Each structure stands twice: as C-alpha cells, then as structure tokens.
XYZ file of C-alpha atoms in Angstrom:
486
model
C 9.541 2.268 -0.144
C 10.364 0.402 3.025
C 9.284 -0.321 6.532
C 10.121 -1.999 9.801
C 8.358 -4.794 11.677
C 10.552 -4.264 14.794
C 12.085 -7.734 14.479
C 15.388 -5.905 14.918
C 16.230 -2.977 17.174
C 14.129 0.064 16.251
C 17.222 2.289 15.895
C 18.368 0.076 12.994
C 15.145 1.052 11.190
C 15.757 4.785 11.776
C 13.154 5.130 14.539
C 13.710 6.992 17.794
C 11.919 7.138 21.130
C 11.297 10.295 23.173
C 11.313 9.563 26.915
C 7.943 10.405 28.450
C 7.158 11.702 31.946
C 7.960 9.386 34.888
C 9.441 6.750 32.612
C 6.293 6.430 30.466
C 7.797 5.490 27.077
C 7.680 3.131 24.103
C 9.553 -0.148 24.488
C 10.555 -2.800 21.998
C 8.878 -6.109 22.902
C 9.781 -9.564 21.535
C 7.654 -12.317 23.086
C 9.536 -14.938 21.072
C 12.712 -14.213 23.015
C 11.073 -13.173 26.307
C 7.649 -14.873 26.669
C 5.018 -13.238 28.885
C 2.159 -14.784 30.821
C -0.074 -11.704 30.424
C -2.885 -12.638 27.977
C -3.396 -8.961 27.110
C 0.069 -8.751 25.504
C 0.091 -9.853 21.819
C 2.587 -12.334 20.420
C 5.498 -11.244 18.262
C 7.988 -8.366 17.994
C 6.621 -4.811 18.165
C 6.753 -1.419 19.951
C 4.481 -1.146 23.008
C 3.494 1.189 25.854
C 2.316 -0.141 29.234
C -0.303 2.276 30.611
C -0.783 0.414 33.910
C -0.475 2.570 37.018
C -0.259 5.823 35.078
C -1.986 9.116 35.667
C -4.291 10.497 32.992
C -2.645 12.481 30.231
C 0.871 11.051 30.386
C 2.334 10.898 26.862
C 4.991 8.809 25.097
C 6.264 9.481 21.558
C 7.640 7.177 18.856
C 9.311 9.143 16.021
C 9.695 7.806 12.479
C 12.710 8.879 10.408
C 12.377 12.017 8.293
C 10.791 11.153 4.931
C 11.327 12.797 1.512
C 9.045 11.189 -1.061
C 8.911 12.215 -4.726
C 5.794 10.331 -5.832
C 2.378 9.119 -4.747
C 2.754 7.021 -1.604
C 0.870 5.667 1.396
C 1.911 4.852 4.966
C 0.197 1.943 6.694
C 0.714 0.315 10.075
C -0.926 -2.091 12.539
C -2.052 -1.086 16.039
C -3.242 -3.026 19.074
C -5.124 -1.799 22.175
C -5.805 -4.331 24.935
C -6.423 -4.745 28.659
C -7.344 -7.514 31.042
C -10.717 -6.004 32.034
C -11.658 -5.066 28.415
C -11.499 -1.309 29.201
C -9.663 1.110 26.938
C -6.002 1.581 27.977
C -5.905 5.124 26.596
C -5.565 6.689 23.155
C -3.182 6.465 20.182
C -2.584 9.631 18.128
C -0.577 10.178 14.933
C 0.969 13.566 14.074
C 2.844 14.845 11.008
C 5.535 17.532 11.312
C 6.267 19.172 7.941
C 9.710 20.748 7.355
C 10.473 20.560 11.074
C 7.489 22.790 11.925
C 5.058 22.534 14.860
C 3.401 19.254 15.739
C -0.150 20.604 15.323
C -3.243 18.472 15.691
C -3.376 14.682 15.166
C -4.211 13.533 11.630
C -5.372 10.139 12.933
C -6.355 8.813 16.346
C -8.154 5.991 18.127
C -9.453 5.992 21.710
C -12.094 4.467 23.954
C -11.816 0.987 22.431
C -9.957 -2.294 22.699
C -9.116 -4.119 19.472
C -9.764 -7.714 18.579
C -6.193 -8.458 17.546
C -4.098 -6.274 15.248
C -5.923 -3.628 13.171
C -4.530 -2.045 10.004
C -4.677 1.742 9.427
C -3.593 4.023 6.557
C -2.141 7.542 6.377
C -2.551 9.389 3.062
C 0.111 12.116 3.122
C 0.524 14.482 0.175
C 3.856 16.091 1.083
C 6.508 15.749 -1.614
C 10.161 16.623 -2.212
C 11.744 19.140 -1.700
C 9.553 19.255 1.420
C 10.080 16.649 4.121
C 7.991 15.388 7.010
C 8.124 13.194 10.093
C 5.395 10.902 11.456
C 5.020 10.733 15.258
C 3.054 8.086 17.175
C 1.766 9.358 20.529
C 0.231 7.197 23.268
C -1.776 8.946 26.010
C -2.510 7.132 29.293
C -5.829 7.047 31.142
C -5.877 6.760 34.927
C -7.501 3.624 36.276
C -7.375 1.883 32.880
C -4.355 -0.457 32.854
C -3.478 -2.043 29.549
C -1.246 -1.930 26.512
C -0.939 0.138 23.315
C 1.220 -1.407 20.559
C 2.358 -0.506 17.006
C 3.962 -2.778 14.390
C 4.727 -3.142 10.664
C 5.030 0.545 9.722
C 5.488 0.682 5.939
C 5.894 3.352 3.249
C 4.161 2.046 0.116
C 4.725 3.324 -3.438
C 1.042 3.496 -4.347
C -2.058 5.441 -3.221
C -3.898 4.303 -0.118
C -6.754 1.850 -0.661
C -9.169 3.451 1.819
C -7.794 6.752 3.130
C -8.488 9.711 0.770
C -5.686 11.788 -0.745
C -5.939 15.571 -0.851
C -5.728 17.344 -4.202
C -3.558 20.403 -4.627
C -5.036 23.908 -4.826
C -3.679 26.728 -6.937
C -0.902 28.764 -5.327
C -2.303 32.216 -4.378
C -0.417 35.084 -2.750
C -2.346 38.173 -1.593
C -1.781 41.183 0.656
C -3.730 41.864 3.886
C -7.249 43.068 3.115
C -7.350 41.412 -0.316
C -9.382 38.416 -1.434
C -7.896 35.089 -2.571
C -10.087 32.513 -4.311
C -9.342 28.772 -4.402
C -11.293 26.370 -6.592
C -11.695 22.644 -6.069
C -13.579 21.282 -9.079
C -15.058 17.863 -9.873
C -16.738 17.256 -13.215
C -18.554 14.315 -14.779
C -21.729 12.279 -14.588
C -23.477 12.934 -11.269
C -25.380 10.277 -9.329
C -27.783 10.970 -6.485
C -25.781 8.539 -4.359
C -22.497 10.456 -4.861
C -21.449 12.898 -2.141
C -18.678 15.522 -2.195
C -17.376 16.798 1.156
C -15.647 20.138 1.498
C -13.493 20.495 4.648
C -12.734 24.028 5.840
C -10.216 24.906 8.543
C -10.448 28.404 10.114
C -7.894 30.152 12.328
C -9.747 31.865 15.193
C -8.434 35.071 16.788
C -7.067 34.349 20.270
C -5.214 37.613 20.880
C -1.971 36.133 19.543
C -0.326 36.224 16.145
C -1.421 32.642 15.492
C -4.748 31.517 16.910
C -6.406 28.130 17.282
C -7.698 26.078 14.369
C -11.358 25.148 14.041
C -12.464 22.575 11.439
C -15.856 22.077 9.810
C -17.097 19.838 7.020
C -19.798 20.779 4.522
C -21.728 18.525 2.158
C -21.601 20.129 -1.267
C -24.758 20.498 -3.340
C -25.313 18.514 -6.541
C -23.679 21.303 -8.543
C -20.283 20.385 -9.834
C -18.453 23.621 -9.073
C -17.332 24.474 -5.531
C -15.044 27.327 -4.566
C -13.496 28.757 -1.427
C -13.007 32.467 -0.880
C -10.398 33.386 1.739
C -10.194 36.939 3.091
C -7.604 38.375 5.466
C -9.118 40.755 8.046
C -6.920 42.018 10.896
C -4.814 38.873 10.956
C -7.801 36.476 10.917
C -8.260 34.050 8.023
C -11.967 33.622 7.207
C -12.981 30.882 4.760
C -16.325 31.175 2.962
C -18.048 28.656 0.666
C -19.749 29.448 -2.642
C -21.641 27.239 -5.087
C -22.092 29.236 -8.322
C -24.130 27.936 -11.215
C -23.017 27.115 -14.750
C -22.515 29.730 -17.457
C -22.135 29.317 -21.193
C -19.132 31.240 -22.526
C -19.924 33.582 -25.440
C -16.591 33.217 -27.321
C -14.512 30.628 -25.464
C -10.854 29.940 -26.310
C -9.900 26.345 -27.184
C -6.422 24.833 -27.737
C -5.686 23.653 -31.272
C -3.247 20.873 -30.300
C -3.492 18.225 -27.565
C -1.184 18.336 -24.520
C 2.378 17.057 -24.973
C 3.482 14.003 -22.998
C 6.859 14.513 -21.256
C 7.249 11.545 -18.866
C 5.283 8.466 -17.792
C 5.291 6.658 -14.443
C 3.153 4.081 -12.714
C 1.082 6.641 -10.774
C 1.893 9.911 -12.553
C 2.072 11.643 -15.952
C 4.143 14.734 -16.767
C 2.523 16.869 -19.470
C 2.968 20.214 -21.187
C -0.394 22.006 -21.715
C 0.657 23.163 -25.193
C -1.825 26.047 -25.181
C -0.003 28.708 -27.229
C -2.138 28.199 -30.364
C -5.868 28.653 -29.742
C -9.215 29.051 -31.467
C -11.234 31.904 -29.927
C -10.481 35.076 -28.044
C -7.923 35.904 -25.360
C -6.250 36.916 -23.219
C -5.911 33.610 -21.391
C -6.014 34.117 -17.636
C -6.373 30.494 -16.547
C -5.219 27.081 -17.770
C -6.766 23.865 -16.526
C -6.128 20.185 -17.192
C -9.098 17.820 -17.345
C -8.421 14.079 -17.284
C -10.366 10.853 -16.976
C -9.942 7.166 -17.656
C -11.037 6.171 -21.157
C -13.573 3.747 -19.637
C -14.855 5.980 -16.800
C -17.504 8.674 -16.425
C -15.905 10.892 -13.782
C -13.390 13.579 -14.745
C -11.049 15.667 -12.575
C -9.924 19.196 -13.346
C -6.698 20.765 -12.007
C -5.520 24.356 -12.317
C -2.138 24.717 -14.065
C 0.149 27.553 -12.975
C 3.477 26.329 -14.450
C 4.794 25.462 -17.942
C 4.679 21.709 -17.158
C 2.265 19.824 -14.939
C 2.325 16.504 -13.071
C -0.858 14.447 -12.745
C -0.521 12.123 -9.764
C -2.556 9.671 -7.664
C -3.188 7.749 -10.912
C -3.710 4.001 -11.228
C -0.990 1.844 -12.823
C -1.478 0.399 -16.327
C -4.610 2.471 -17.004
C -5.365 4.482 -20.138
C -6.183 8.163 -19.551
C -7.616 10.884 -21.744
C -6.193 14.352 -21.014
C -7.505 17.674 -22.326
C -6.727 21.347 -21.666
C -9.306 24.037 -20.859
C -8.628 27.755 -21.294
C -10.364 30.740 -19.661
C -10.495 34.399 -20.596
C -11.754 37.292 -18.385
C -15.415 37.503 -17.426
C -18.073 35.042 -16.420
C -18.446 32.117 -18.765
C -14.967 32.632 -20.154
C -13.977 28.962 -20.015
C -13.957 27.287 -23.416
C -14.642 23.676 -24.331
C -11.843 21.133 -23.795
C -9.202 20.915 -26.494
C -8.123 17.798 -28.438
C -7.335 14.836 -26.186
C -3.997 13.220 -25.390
C -4.614 9.494 -24.869
C -1.863 7.669 -23.009
C -1.366 4.850 -20.517
C 0.530 4.758 -17.238
C 3.227 2.164 -16.604
C 2.729 -0.980 -14.583
C 3.801 -0.910 -10.939
C 5.417 -3.583 -8.785
C 2.899 -6.123 -7.433
C 1.653 -5.250 -3.960
C 2.596 -8.679 -2.626
C 3.210 -12.224 -3.778
C 0.611 -15.042 -3.811
C -0.825 -15.530 -0.331
C -2.206 -18.507 1.618
C -0.366 -20.973 -0.635
C -0.965 -24.559 0.495
C -0.711 -28.111 -0.831
C -4.172 -29.695 -1.016
C -3.230 -33.060 -2.592
C 0.047 -35.021 -2.477
C 0.778 -38.167 -4.480
C 3.895 -40.108 -5.441
C 4.635 -38.227 -8.663
C 2.464 -35.107 -8.449
C 1.038 -32.535 -6.032
C -1.700 -29.880 -6.253
C -1.251 -26.295 -5.025
C -3.956 -23.836 -4.042
C -3.701 -20.120 -3.217
C -5.831 -17.057 -2.559
C -7.166 -15.565 -5.830
C -5.994 -12.028 -6.622
C -6.881 -9.292 -9.097
C -5.684 -5.924 -10.373
C -5.467 -4.471 -6.856
C -2.592 -6.893 -6.203
C -1.000 -7.298 -9.659
C -1.160 -3.526 -10.412
C -0.864 -4.448 -14.063
C -3.252 -6.042 -16.566
C -0.424 -8.163 -17.994
C 1.313 -10.467 -15.521
C 2.672 -14.007 -15.105
C 2.295 -16.514 -12.296
C 5.004 -19.203 -12.098
C 5.934 -21.999 -9.708
C 9.623 -22.554 -8.882
C 10.662 -25.855 -7.273
C 13.826 -27.811 -6.499
C 14.911 -31.116 -4.958
C 18.063 -33.202 -4.487
C 18.370 -36.713 -6.008
C 21.520 -38.822 -5.924
C 23.410 -35.835 -4.488
C 22.454 -33.711 -7.505
C 20.303 -30.581 -7.261
C 17.401 -30.276 -9.723
C 15.574 -26.951 -10.309
C 12.608 -26.172 -12.579
C 10.021 -23.485 -13.319
C 6.514 -23.803 -14.800
C 4.057 -21.157 -16.020
C 0.642 -21.309 -14.332
C -2.433 -20.576 -16.454
C -5.096 -21.233 -13.797
C -6.387 -18.690 -11.286
C -6.300 -20.390 -7.881
C -4.924 -23.960 -8.173
C -2.298 -25.922 -10.123
C -1.100 -29.539 -10.318
C 2.658 -30.081 -10.538
C 3.389 -33.363 -12.367
C 6.447 -35.482 -13.231
C 7.935 -35.451 -9.730
C 9.970 -38.201 -8.091
C 8.423 -40.313 -5.311
C 9.394 -39.868 -1.671
C 11.293 -36.665 -2.429
C 11.598 -33.491 -0.316
C 10.595 -30.585 -2.582
C 11.010 -26.840 -1.921
C 8.670 -24.646 -3.916
C 7.298 -21.132 -4.101
C 4.973 -19.109 -6.352
C 6.127 -15.902 -8.082
C 3.858 -13.098 -9.345
C 5.628 -10.910 -11.927
C 4.787 -8.095 -14.334
C 6.992 -5.912 -16.593
C 8.062 -3.797 -13.592
C 8.844 -6.334 -10.856
C 8.289 -9.645 -9.120
C 6.930 -10.699 -5.708
C 7.218 -14.232 -4.346
C 5.211 -16.256 -1.855
C 6.644 -17.912 1.215
C 8.563 -21.129 0.538
C 6.792 -24.472 1.069
C 8.645 -27.686 1.925
C 6.689 -30.883 1.137
C 7.451 -34.557 0.557
C 5.850 -36.689 -2.164
C 4.305 -40.064 -1.328
C 6.112 -43.405 -1.709
C 5.749 -45.503 -4.869
C 6.568 -49.073 -5.967
C 10.374 -49.575 -5.740
C 12.492 -50.263 -8.810
C 14.110 -53.671 -9.504
C 17.143 -55.050 -7.671
C 20.197 -54.687 -9.970
C 20.940 -58.114 -11.461
C 24.681 -57.511 -11.444
C 24.574 -57.035 -7.669
C 23.153 -60.510 -6.909
C 25.882 -62.789 -5.562
C 25.896 -66.068 -3.640
C 27.520 -69.441 -2.914
C 26.327 -72.996 -2.177
C 26.845 -75.015 0.991
C 25.832 -78.599 1.910
C 22.402 -77.599 3.211
C 22.043 -73.959 2.254
C 22.691 -71.307 -0.371
C 24.095 -67.905 0.613
C 22.652 -64.957 -1.411
C 23.333 -61.167 -1.193
C 22.301 -58.124 -3.310
C 22.210 -54.313 -3.384
C 19.070 -52.131 -2.944
C 17.264 -50.856 -6.072
C 18.674 -47.770 -7.749
C 15.258 -46.115 -7.214
C 13.889 -47.133 -3.845
C 10.965 -44.628 -4.206
C 10.601 -44.765 -0.432
C 11.822 -46.847 2.481
C 12.372 -50.587 1.691
C 10.542 -52.663 4.310
C 10.661 -56.174 2.823
C 12.610 -58.312 0.335
C 11.246 -61.643 -0.946
C 13.352 -64.491 -2.463
C-alpha cells in the first residue's frame, strides 16, 4: 500500500522516465515553486508531457516501480488533458508488463477529449506474488494539437476497486497440440432480467509467425447460468469457442459430509480446506468446486479447486460468508448438491480515509460546532467503528489535550472550552484494524466577559488633590481588555 503525489522528486517514489524521441518526455512540474501563466497547465505538483509542436505518434513513457502484491488490491490515479483551443492534446495509454514480459496492448486509455479538471481512474490488476508486474503510462502526441497530458496521485490500495471489475481465475489446464482444453466460468444464484453477464474472448490470429496478433471480442451471455469456453490448438493457432449448455439433474451425485475447514482469515480473503474426503454418494470425484455467498445476498459464485487448500479473494471486509463444497463424478449431471456450509466472517480493514470536508459552522466563547461529510461502510470498511475528536490548546503556558467520542453522524458540538483561545483539533475514524485522521483545523473561540481584577493587586496613595491607583489585569482576561472603569 502506498503511492506518490509527485510533491517530491519522482525517483524518490521509485518511478523512472524513459526519454522519448526528440526530447518528448515526462517532466515533473511544481507550479507552487515555479508558477506558470499558461491557463491550460493545472496547479500543483505532478508529472506532465507538453505535446506542443510535436509530430503525430511521438511517445513518452513513465514507469512505475515493479510491484509484488500478495492480496486483493487496486491502483488508482488522476489524469488531466488540456489545451488552449479545447482540442485533444493526444492520448494517454496504460500498459502492464508481467514478469518482465512484452508490453502488449494497453489495458486502459483515453483519447480525443479534454478533461474538466483532474479525473480519477482505476486499474483492477489480478497479478499476485510470486509473479510481479510493472505499470507504464504512455503519452502519444497528435500533430497540430498543442496541449498538456498530466498524471498525479498514483496509489496502490489494499482493497478491490470500486468501479473497475476484477477478473476471476480459471482452472489451470495443460494440453498437448491437437487436444481440447475446457475452461468454465460459472455464476450461480437468483437471476434478474436486468442482470447481464459479459464473456470476453481473446483470440490469437495466425500471421505467419510463431506468435500472431490478438483479436478481442465480447459476447453477452444468455440467461442460463452456465458458460464455458473450449480452447483448441490447431497448427499453432488458439481458437476459443463459446458454449451455453443447459442444466442436468445428477442421478447419484456425491456430497461432502463435513463443511470446509477454515485455515486463515483476512479482510478481503479466506483460506479454506475443501475437506471432501468423506462423501455421501458415488465416486470417483473428478472435480471439486467451492460455492460461496454472503449470508444476506442472493448471488453465489463458484470456483474450481485444483489444490488441497484454496484462497477466496476479492471479498468485502467485515462481511459474513457462507461457503459450501460441490463434488462432481464422471458423466453429465455428475455434480452433486452443495455440502454443509461453513459460516464465517472476514476481518475489518483499515478505513479508506479519514473524515472529509471538516469545518466549523458555529463558534462561541465556550463552545464550537463541527460538521463533516457523512460516510458509510464504503469508507469505514467495518460495521463497528468509532469517531472521535482530538483537540488541544495552551493556557498559562500549559498545554491541555482532550479527546471526546462522537455519537452523531455529521455534526458535533464541543463544549467546556475557554474563551478567546486558539484550538487545534482533528477528527479520527478508527476500527479494530486501524485509524485514519482528518486534516487539522485551527480555530479561535470568541471573547467572553473578563474575570475580576485581583483585589490584592490594587495599590494606591493619596495626594493633596488626587489619589494614585494601580492594579493588575484579571487572571482570566477572556479576550483583549479594552477599558477599565474606576
């Protein structure tokens, strides 16, 4: 988990820049230190490419450090495309190189547009340790379209993406040339006419070389729940076919006697052991599958298990799941009913961020009222959490600190403060796994009626026509003293 907002030099964040043709390259920009008069350049610190005066097709690359992630994660970043004449300055492509392999085709791109400010994008990458990968940002210029392409706030987040879909794993299959290999991607549960399942197929076309070009197509699956892919090797060409078989009732299906065994629990994953040695029904067992769903949901997912232990990932934190095992014997309809369930709950995860848009909406002499943006489970990532306010101030050269638990959802009044006092405060969102704080606010309470003048400080002396009197200020001025009356 980490990231870089390019407030420091990009090499300190592990990034590197590949020099493009004719000096076309990414540059680190900081308009706070070096202001610019060009209205098309955004404000802040970021990486940017200037496409002005460039021929079409010139490319510049920004390389992220090599990543080895061992759990569900998401990469997000902000991008910015602008120009003075509102024409597109070119295109921004994102590539992923796995295990140092070829760059391939872009997994994300944007072109032909200018953005209204910074726009957030997500990359859902399902490559895990021991494999590693590298993300590459590529800007491509367009002749006659001067402008700027910028990237900022690249982060690796320890939770699934909110919008971008994650790919599910398929069963490992190894076949010889001329043989058939079948992959199944199964979704089970209550079907709605508004639900759509898309099946994306990528074919390698024969181009006279050992490795040809890739061609991608997407198919809308029918309302049947089962979808399978059949891959056949013919003369070096990989041909992918789609099938949608119907449902079959097994005559004597095998069923596990015991539920799966829980081995380890995380915020977004569960390690289980299928525990399918003792069965009711007939064998031999040629296929093991794990079916899981939330205890409050209708949809279920089914994964093929080809190892003694299995890891369910892309799960939601602090959610209760029901897990069952399905067994299959040879022949059509050989899959038995699900076995006894294992009911367990994932751990909480660190909050996504602290309270946002915190502001003081009312200030008085001895109290102030805070207000912030309401948040829910998507931010807390746990159904059990605390929201507290931490504040401190200095009085009579002594530092006072305090903390209060907030029970309300979007506002809170802090009472018992001292008048005319500079107070530093922040909100903290915490759950059993971690804590995230808001930005610090510095406010000053209003003035109040001053305290009395100390009697022991009043001194004076008489003269023939006058009396001389002097005294010290009150111990609690509660503001700035503007007038004394005798």
